[in-house]
mmCIF file of C-alpha atoms and ligand atoms in Angstrom:
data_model
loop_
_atom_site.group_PDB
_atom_site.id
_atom_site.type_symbol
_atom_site.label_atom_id
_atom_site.label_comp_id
_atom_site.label_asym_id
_atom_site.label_seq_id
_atom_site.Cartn_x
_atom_site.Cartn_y
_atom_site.Cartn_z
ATOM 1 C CA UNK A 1 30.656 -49.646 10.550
ATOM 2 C CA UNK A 2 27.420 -51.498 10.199
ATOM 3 C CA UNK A 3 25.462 -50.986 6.852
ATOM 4 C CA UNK A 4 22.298 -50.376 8.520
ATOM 5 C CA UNK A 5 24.143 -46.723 10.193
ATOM 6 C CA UNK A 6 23.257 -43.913 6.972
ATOM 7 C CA UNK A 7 26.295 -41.530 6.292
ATOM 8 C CA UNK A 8 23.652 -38.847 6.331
ATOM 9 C CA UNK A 9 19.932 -38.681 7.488
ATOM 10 C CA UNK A 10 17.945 -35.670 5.976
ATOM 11 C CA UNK A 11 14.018 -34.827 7.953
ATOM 12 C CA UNK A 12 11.999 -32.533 6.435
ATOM 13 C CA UNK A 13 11.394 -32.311 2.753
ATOM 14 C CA UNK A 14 10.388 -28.701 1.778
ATOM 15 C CA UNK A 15 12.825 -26.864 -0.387
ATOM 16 C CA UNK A 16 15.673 -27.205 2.453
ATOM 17 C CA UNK A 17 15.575 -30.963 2.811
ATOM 18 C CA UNK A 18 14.952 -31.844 -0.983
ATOM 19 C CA UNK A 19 17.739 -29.535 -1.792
ATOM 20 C CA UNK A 20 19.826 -30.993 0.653
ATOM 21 C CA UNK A 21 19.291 -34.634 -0.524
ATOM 22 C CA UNK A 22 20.104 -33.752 -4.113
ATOM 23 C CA UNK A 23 24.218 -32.333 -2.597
ATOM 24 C CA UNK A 24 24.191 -35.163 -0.128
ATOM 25 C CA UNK A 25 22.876 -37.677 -3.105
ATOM 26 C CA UNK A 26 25.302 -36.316 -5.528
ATOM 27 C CA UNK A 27 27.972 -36.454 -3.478
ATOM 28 C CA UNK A 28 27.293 -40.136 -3.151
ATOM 29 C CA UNK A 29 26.645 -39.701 0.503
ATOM 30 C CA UNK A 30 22.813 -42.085 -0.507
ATOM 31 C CA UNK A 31 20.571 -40.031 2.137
ATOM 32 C CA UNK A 32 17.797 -41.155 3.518
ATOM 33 C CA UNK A 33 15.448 -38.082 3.533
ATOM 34 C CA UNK A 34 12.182 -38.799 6.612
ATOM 35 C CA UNK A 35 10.059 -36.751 4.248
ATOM 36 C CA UNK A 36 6.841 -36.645 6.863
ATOM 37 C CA UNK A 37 3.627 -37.622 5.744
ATOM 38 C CA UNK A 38 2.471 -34.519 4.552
ATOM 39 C CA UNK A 39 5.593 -34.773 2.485
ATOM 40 C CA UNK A 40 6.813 -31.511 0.634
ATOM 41 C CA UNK A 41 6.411 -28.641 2.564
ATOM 42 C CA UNK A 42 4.461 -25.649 2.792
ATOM 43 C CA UNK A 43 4.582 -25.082 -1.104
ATOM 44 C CA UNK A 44 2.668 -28.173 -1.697
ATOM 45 C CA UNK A 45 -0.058 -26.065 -0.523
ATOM 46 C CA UNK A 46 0.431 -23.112 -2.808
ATOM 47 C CA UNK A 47 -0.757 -22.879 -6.359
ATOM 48 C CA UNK A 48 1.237 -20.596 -8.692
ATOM 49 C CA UNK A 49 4.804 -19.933 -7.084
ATOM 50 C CA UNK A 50 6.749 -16.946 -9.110
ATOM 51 C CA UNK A 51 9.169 -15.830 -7.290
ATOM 52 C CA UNK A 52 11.488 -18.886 -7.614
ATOM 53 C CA UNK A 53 14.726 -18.025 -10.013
ATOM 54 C CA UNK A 54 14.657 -19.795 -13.434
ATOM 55 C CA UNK A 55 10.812 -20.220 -14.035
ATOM 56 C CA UNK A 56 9.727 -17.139 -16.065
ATOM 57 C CA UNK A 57 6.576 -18.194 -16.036
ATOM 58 C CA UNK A 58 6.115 -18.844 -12.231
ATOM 59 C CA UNK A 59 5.595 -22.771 -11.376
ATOM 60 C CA UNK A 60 3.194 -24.957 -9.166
ATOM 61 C CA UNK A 61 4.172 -25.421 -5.805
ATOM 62 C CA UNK A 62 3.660 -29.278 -6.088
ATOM 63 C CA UNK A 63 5.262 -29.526 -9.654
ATOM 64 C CA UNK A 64 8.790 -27.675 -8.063
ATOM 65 C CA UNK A 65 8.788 -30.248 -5.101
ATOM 66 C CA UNK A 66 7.542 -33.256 -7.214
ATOM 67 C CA UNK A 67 10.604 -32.049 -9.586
ATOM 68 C CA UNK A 68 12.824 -31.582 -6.370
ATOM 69 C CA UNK A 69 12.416 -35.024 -4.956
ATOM 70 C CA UNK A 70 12.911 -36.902 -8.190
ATOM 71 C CA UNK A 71 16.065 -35.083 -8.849
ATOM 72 C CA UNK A 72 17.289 -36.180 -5.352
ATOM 73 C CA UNK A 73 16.036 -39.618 -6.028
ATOM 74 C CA UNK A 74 18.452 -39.672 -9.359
ATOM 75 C CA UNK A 75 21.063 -39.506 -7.083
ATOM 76 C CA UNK A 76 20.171 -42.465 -4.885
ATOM 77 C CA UNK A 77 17.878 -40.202 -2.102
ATOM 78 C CA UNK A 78 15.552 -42.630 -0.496
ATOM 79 C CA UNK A 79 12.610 -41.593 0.893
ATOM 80 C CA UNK A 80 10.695 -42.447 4.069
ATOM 81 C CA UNK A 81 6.646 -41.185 3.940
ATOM 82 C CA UNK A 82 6.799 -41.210 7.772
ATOM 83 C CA UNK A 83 7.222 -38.169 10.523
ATOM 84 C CA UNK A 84 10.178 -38.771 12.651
ATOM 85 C CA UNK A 85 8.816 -38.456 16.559
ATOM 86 C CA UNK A 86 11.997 -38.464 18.332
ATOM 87 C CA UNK A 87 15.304 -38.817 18.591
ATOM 88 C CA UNK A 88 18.507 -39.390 20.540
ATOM 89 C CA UNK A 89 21.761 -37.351 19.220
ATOM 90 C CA UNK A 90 23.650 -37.977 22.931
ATOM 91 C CA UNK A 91 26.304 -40.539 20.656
ATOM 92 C CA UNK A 92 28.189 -40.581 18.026
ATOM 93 C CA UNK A 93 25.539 -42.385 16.416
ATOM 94 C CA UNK A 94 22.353 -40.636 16.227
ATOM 95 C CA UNK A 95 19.088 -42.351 15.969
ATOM 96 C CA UNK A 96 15.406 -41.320 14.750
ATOM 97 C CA UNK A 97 12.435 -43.324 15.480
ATOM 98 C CA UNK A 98 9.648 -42.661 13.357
ATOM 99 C CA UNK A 99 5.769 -42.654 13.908
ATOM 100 C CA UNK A 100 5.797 -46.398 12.624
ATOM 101 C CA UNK A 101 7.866 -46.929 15.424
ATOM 102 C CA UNK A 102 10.600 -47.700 12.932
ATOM 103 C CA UNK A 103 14.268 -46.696 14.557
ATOM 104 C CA UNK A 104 17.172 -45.365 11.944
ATOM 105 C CA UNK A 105 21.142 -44.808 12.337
ATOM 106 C CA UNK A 106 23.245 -41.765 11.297
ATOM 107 C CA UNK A 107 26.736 -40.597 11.928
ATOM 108 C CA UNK A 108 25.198 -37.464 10.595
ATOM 109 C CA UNK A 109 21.692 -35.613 10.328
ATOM 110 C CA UNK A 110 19.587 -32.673 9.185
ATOM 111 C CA UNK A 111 17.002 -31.112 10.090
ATOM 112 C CA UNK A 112 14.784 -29.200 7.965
ATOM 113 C CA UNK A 113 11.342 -29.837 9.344
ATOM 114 C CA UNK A 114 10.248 -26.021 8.276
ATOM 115 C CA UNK A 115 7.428 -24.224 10.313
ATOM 116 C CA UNK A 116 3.929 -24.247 10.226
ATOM 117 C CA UNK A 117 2.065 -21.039 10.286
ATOM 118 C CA UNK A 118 0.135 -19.971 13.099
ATOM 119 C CA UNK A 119 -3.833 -21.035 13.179
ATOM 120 C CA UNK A 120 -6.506 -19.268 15.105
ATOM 121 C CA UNK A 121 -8.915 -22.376 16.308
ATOM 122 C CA UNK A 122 -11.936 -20.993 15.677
ATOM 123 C CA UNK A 123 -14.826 -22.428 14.727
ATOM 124 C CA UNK A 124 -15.196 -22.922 10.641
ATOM 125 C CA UNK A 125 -11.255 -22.137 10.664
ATOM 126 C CA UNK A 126 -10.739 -25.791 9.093
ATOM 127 C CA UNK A 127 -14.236 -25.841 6.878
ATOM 128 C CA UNK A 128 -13.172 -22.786 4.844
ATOM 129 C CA UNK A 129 -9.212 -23.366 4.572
ATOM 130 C CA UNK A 130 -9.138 -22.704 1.204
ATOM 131 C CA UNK A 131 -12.405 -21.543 0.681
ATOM 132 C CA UNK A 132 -11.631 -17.967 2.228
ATOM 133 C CA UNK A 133 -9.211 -18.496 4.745
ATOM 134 C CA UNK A 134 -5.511 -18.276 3.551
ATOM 135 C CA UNK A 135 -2.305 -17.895 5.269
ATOM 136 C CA UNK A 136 -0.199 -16.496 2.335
ATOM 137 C CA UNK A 137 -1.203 -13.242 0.491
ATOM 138 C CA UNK A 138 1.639 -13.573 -1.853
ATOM 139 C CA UNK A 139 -0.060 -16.584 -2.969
ATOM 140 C CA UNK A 140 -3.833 -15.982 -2.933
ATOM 141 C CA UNK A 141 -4.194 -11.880 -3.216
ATOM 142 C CA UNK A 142 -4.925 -12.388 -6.889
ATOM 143 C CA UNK A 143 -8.347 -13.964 -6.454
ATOM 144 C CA UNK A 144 -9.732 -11.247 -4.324
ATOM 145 C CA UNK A 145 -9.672 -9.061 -7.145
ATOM 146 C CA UNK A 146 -12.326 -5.925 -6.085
ATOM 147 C CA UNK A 147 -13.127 -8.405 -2.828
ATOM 148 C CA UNK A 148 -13.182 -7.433 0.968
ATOM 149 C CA UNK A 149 -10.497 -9.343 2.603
ATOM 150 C CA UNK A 150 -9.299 -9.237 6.149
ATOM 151 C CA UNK A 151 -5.926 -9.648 7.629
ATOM 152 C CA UNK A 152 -5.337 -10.720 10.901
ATOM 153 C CA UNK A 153 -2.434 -9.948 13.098
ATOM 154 C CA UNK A 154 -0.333 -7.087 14.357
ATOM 155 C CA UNK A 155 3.360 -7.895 13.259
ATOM 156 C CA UNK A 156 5.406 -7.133 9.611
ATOM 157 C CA UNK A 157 3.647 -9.991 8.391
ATOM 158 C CA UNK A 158 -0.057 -8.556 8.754
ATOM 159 C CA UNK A 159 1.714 -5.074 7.670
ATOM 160 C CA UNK A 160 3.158 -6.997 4.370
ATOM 161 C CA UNK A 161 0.393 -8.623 3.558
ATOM 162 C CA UNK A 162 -2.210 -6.398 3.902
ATOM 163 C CA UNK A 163 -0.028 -4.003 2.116
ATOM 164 C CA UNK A 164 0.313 -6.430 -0.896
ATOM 165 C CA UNK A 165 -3.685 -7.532 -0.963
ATOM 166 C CA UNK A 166 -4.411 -3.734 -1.471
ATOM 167 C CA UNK A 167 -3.329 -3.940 -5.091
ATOM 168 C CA UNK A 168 -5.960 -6.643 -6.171
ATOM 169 C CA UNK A 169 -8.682 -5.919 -3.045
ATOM 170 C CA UNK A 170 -10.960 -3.234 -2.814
ATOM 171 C CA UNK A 171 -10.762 -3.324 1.096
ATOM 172 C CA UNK A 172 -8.989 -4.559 3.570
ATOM 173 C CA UNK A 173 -9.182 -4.799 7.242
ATOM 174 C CA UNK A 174 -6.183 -5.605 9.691
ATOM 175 C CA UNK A 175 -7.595 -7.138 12.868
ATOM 176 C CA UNK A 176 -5.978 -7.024 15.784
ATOM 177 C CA UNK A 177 -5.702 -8.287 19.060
ATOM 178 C CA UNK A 178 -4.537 -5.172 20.846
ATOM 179 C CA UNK A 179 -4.555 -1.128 20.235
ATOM 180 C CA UNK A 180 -0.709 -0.886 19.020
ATOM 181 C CA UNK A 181 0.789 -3.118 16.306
ATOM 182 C CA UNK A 182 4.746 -4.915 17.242
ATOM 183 C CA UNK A 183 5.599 -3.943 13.084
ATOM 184 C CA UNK A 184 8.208 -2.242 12.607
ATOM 185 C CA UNK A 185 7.342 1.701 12.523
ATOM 186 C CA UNK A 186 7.836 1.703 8.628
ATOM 187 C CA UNK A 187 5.639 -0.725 7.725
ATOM 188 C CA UNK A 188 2.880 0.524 10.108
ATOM 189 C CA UNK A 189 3.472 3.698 8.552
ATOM 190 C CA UNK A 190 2.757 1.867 5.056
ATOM 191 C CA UNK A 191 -0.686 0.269 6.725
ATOM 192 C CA UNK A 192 -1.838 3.699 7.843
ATOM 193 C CA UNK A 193 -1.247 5.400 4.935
ATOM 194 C CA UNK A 194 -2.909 3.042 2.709
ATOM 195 C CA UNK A 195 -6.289 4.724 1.881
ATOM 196 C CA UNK A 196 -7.907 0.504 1.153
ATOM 197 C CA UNK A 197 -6.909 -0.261 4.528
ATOM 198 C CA UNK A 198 -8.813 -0.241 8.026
ATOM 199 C CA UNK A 199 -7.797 -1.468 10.793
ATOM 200 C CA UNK A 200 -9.872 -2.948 13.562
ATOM 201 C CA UNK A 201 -8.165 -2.563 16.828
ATOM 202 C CA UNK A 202 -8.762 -4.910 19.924
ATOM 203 C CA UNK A 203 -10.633 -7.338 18.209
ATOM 204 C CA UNK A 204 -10.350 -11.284 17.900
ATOM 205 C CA UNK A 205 -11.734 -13.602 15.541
ATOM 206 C CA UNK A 206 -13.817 -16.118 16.904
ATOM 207 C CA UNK A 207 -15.724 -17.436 14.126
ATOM 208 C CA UNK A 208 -15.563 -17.776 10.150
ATOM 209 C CA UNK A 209 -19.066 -18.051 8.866
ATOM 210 C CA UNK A 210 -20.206 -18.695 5.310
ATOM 211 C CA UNK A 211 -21.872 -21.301 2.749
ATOM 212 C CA UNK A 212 -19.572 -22.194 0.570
ATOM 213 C CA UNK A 213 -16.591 -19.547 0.767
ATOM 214 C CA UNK A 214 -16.299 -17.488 4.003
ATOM 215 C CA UNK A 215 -19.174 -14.950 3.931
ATOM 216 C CA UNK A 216 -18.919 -13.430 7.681
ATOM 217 C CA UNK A 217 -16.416 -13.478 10.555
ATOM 218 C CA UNK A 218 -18.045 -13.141 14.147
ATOM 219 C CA UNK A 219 -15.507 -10.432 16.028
ATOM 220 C CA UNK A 220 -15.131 -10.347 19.753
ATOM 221 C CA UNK A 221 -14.026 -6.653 21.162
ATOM 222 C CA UNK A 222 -11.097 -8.160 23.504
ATOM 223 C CA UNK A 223 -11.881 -5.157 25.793
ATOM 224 C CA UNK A 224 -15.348 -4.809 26.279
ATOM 225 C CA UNK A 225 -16.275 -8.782 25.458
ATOM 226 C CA UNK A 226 -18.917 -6.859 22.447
ATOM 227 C CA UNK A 227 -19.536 -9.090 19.766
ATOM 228 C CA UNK A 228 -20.289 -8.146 16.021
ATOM 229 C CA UNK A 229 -20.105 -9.550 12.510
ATOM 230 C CA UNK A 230 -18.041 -8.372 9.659
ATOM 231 C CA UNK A 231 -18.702 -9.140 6.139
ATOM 232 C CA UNK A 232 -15.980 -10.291 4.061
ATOM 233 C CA UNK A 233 -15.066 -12.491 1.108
ATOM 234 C CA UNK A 234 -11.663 -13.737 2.355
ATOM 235 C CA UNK A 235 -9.401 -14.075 5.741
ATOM 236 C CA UNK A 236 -5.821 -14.091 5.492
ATOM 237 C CA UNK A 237 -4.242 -15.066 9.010
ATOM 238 C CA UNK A 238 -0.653 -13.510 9.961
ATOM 239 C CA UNK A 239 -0.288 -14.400 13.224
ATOM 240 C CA UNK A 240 3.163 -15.652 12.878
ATOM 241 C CA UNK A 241 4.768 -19.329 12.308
ATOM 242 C CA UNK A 242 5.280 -22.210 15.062
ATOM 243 C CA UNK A 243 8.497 -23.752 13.720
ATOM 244 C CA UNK A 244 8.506 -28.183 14.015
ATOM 245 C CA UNK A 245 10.586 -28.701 16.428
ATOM 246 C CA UNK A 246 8.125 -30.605 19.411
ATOM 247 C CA UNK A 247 9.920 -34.015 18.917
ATOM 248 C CA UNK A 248 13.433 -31.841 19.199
ATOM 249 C CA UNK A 249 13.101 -30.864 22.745
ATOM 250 C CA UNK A 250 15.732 -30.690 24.865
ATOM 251 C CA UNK A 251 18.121 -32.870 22.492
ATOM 252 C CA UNK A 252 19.338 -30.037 20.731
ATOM 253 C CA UNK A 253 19.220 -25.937 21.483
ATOM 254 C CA UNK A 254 16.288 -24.302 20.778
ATOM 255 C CA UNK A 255 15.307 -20.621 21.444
ATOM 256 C CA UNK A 256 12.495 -19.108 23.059
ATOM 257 C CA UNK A 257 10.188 -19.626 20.525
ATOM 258 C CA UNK A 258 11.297 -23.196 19.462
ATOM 259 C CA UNK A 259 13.207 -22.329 16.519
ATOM 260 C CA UNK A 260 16.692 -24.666 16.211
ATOM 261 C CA UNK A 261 19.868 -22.341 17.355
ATOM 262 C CA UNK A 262 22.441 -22.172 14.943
ATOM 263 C CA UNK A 263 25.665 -21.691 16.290
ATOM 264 C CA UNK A 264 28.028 -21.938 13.209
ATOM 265 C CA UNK A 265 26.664 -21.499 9.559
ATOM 266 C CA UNK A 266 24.249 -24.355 9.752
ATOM 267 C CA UNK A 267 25.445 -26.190 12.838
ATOM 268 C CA UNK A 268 23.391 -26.685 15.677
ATOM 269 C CA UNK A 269 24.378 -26.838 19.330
ATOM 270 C CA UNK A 270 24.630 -31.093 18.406
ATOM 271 C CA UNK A 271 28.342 -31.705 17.038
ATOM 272 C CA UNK A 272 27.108 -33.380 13.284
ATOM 273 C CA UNK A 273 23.763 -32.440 13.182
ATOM 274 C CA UNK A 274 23.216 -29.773 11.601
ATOM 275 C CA UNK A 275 19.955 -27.613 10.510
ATOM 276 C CA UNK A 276 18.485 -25.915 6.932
ATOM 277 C CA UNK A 277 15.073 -23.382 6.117
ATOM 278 C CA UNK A 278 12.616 -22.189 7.899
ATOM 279 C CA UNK A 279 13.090 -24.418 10.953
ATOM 280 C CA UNK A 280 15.827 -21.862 11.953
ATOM 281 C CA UNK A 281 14.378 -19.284 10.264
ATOM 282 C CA UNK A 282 11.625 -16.744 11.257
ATOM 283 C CA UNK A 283 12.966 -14.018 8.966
ATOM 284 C CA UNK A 284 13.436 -14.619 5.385
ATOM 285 C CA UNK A 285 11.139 -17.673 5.006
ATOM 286 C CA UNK A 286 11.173 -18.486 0.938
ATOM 287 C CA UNK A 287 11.356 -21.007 -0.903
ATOM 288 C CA UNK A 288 14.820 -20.106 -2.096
ATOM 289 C CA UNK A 289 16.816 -19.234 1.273
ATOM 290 C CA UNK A 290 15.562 -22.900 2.328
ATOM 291 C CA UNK A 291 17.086 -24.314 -0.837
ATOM 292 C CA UNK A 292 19.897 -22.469 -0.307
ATOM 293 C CA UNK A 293 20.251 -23.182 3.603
ATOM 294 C CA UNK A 294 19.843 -26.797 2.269
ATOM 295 C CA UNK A 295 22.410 -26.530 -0.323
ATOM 296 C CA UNK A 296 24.690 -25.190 2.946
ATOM 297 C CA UNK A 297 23.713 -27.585 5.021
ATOM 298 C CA UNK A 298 24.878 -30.442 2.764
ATOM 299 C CA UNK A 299 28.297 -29.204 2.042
ATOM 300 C CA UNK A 300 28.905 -28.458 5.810
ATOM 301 C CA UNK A 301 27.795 -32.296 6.486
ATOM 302 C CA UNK A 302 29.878 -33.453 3.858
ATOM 303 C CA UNK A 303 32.916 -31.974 4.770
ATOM 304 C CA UNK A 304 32.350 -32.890 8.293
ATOM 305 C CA UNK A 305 32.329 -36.416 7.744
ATOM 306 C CA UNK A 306 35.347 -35.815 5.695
ATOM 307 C CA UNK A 307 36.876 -34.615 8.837
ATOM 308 C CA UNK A 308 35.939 -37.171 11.027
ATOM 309 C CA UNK A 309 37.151 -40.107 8.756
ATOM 310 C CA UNK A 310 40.723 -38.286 8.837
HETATM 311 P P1 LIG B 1 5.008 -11.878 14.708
HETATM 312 O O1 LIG B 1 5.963 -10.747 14.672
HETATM 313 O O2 LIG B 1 5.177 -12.942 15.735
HETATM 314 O O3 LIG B 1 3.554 -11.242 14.854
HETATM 315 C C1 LIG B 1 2.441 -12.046 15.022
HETATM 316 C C2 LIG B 1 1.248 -11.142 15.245
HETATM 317 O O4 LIG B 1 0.091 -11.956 15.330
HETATM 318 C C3 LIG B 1 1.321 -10.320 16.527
HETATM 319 O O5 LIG B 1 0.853 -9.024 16.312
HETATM 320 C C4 LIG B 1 0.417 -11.091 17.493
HETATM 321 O O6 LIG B 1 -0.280 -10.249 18.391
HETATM 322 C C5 LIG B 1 -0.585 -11.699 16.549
HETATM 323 N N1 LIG B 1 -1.085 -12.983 17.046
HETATM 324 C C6 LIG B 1 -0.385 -14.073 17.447
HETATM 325 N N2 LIG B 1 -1.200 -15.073 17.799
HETATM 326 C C7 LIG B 1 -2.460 -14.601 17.630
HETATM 327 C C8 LIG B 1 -3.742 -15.160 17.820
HETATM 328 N N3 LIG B 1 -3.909 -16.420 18.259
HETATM 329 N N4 LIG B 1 -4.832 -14.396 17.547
HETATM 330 C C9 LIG B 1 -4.677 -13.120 17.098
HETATM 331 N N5 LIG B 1 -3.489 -12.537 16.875
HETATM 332 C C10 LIG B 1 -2.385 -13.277 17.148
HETATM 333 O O7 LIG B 1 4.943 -12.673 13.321
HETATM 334 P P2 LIG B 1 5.210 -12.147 11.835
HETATM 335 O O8 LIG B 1 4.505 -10.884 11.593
HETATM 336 O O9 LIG B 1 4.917 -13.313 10.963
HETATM 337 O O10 LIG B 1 6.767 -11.874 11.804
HETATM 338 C C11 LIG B 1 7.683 -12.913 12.135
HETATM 339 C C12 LIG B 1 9.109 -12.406 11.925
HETATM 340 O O11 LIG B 1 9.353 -12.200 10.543
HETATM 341 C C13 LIG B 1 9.357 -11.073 12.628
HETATM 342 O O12 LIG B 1 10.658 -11.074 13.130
HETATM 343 C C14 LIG B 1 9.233 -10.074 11.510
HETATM 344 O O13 LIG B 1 9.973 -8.892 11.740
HETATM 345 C C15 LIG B 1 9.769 -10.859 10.315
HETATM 346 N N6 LIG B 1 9.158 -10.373 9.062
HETATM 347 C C16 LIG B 1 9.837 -9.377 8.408
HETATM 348 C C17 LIG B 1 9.306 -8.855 7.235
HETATM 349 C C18 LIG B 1 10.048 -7.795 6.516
HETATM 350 O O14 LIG B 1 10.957 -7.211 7.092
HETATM 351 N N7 LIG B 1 9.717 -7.527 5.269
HETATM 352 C C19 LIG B 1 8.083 -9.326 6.746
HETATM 353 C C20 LIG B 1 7.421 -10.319 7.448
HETATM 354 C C21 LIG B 1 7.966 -10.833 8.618
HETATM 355 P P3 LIG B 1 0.484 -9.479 19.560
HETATM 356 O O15 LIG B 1 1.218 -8.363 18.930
HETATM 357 O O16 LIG B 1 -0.635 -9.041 20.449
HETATM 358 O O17 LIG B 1 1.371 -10.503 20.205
#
């Protein structure tokens, strides 16, 4: 078998890839992780994560997945700063170009490209992400301390979260699109029961407004087309996560949604490729069930390369 064909090739480098690469690496399988450009993950956006087992003190975001990647480069990970764009899994060996237009080799491969979350494209949207606008409570509530925030969405997530920024926030509004939420009864229950919170029924975003942190947001009535304005000192959006799957289409099972099926642990529909975080998963989405869905994902590749050299 040619040199230039990788035992294992690992894209995506949030907490399921890196985690991944360090059982693959160890297990002398020397992946090659397609990290992306925006290399990392999601938590290379975050500030103070403390919620991740062994860090008493919480961690950085950037200083866990710095950490991560040069653990799985101890054990002979190599990294690629480029997004892969396509690929072809229809052989035995697979193949990933990349946005370089560079082309790589695998008997085996996983994916762990993560999700993005949701954005609203509105105007000042991108001018005030992370000046105002968030799209993680868990991460941010503390600096709204006695603020007005506003949540937008209608699903567990805007329940959670607007749940959560009540304990730092003096007020908080829930936005949303329609006049019923799609949460699950007991977190509505939660929402409506929370004396901090209003909610703001059939109403849309269509502008963030400010100087230099978001001041205003301009609200469209989706029924009657009224406009108004709504002062607050922070926007967190909850509209949900698009997993990154575009370059995936049709060359291995998807659902409805574009999430990766899994039809056996952490196989996919693709005999030896196989997937890991939140790429397959709209549910749990932390930090630690990607590591650990990485960690899985490994030891199923392993062993199935095992099997096919028997
Ligand atoms: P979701 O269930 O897809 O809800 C997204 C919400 O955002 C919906 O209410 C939707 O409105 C609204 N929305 C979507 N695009 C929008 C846009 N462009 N402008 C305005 N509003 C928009 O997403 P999620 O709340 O993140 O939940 C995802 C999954 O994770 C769900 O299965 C959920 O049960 C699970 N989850 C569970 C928990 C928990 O159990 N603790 C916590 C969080 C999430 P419409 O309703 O009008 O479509």
């Amino acid at each position: 078998m040619s040199k230039n064909i990788k035992e294992v090739i690992i894209i995506g480098s949030g907490p399921a890839g890196l985690t991944a690469a360090i059982y693959n690496g160890r297990a002398n399988l020397n992946p090659l992780v397609i990290a992306g450009f925006e290399y990392g993950g999601q938590l290379m956006n975050t500030t103070l994560v403390e919620n991740y087992p062994g860090f008493v003190d919480g961690v950085d975001g950037p200083e866990l997945m710095q950490n991560m990647m040069k653990q799985a480069q101890k054990y002979n990970a190599e990294f690629l700063y480029e997004d892969a764009v396509d690929v072809d899994f229809s052989g035995d060996i697979k193949t990933i170009k990349t946005n370089e237009g560079k082309v790589f080799k695998a008997k085996s491969v996983i994916i762990a490209t993560g999700s993005s979350p949701r954005r609203l494209h509105v105007p000042g949207e991108d001018d005030f992400y992370g000046r105002g606008v968030s799209v993680c409570a868990t991460c941010d509530a503390s600096f709204y301390r006695d603020k007005v925030v506003a949540v937008v969405g209608g699903g567990d997530s805007a329940m959670e979260e607007s749940t959560y920024l009540t304990k730092f926030a003096k007020k908080v509004y829930v936005i949303h699109r329609r006049d019923e939420f799609r949460a699950s009864k007991a977190m509505q229950n939660r929402v409506f029961n929370n004396d901090k919170i209003e909610i703001v029924w059939n109403s849309q975003v269509i502008e963030i407004k400010g100087s230099q942190f978001v001041e205003t947001l301009v609200l469209e009535n989706t029924q009657s087309g009224e406009k108004s304005e709504l002062k607050v000192d922070g926007l967190f959006l909850a509209i949900g996560h698009v997993p990154n799957t575009k370059f995936l289409k049709g060359k291995v099972d998807l659902d409805e949604q574009g999430y990766v099926v899994v039809t056996d642990n952490t196989k996919t529909s693709v005999d030896g490729v196989f997937v890991a975080g939140d790429v397959r998963d709209y549910r749990y989405q932390q930090a630690i069930t990607a590591a650990g869905m990485g960690c899985m994902s490994a030891l199923d590749a392993e062993k199935w390369l095992s099997d096919q050299r028997d």
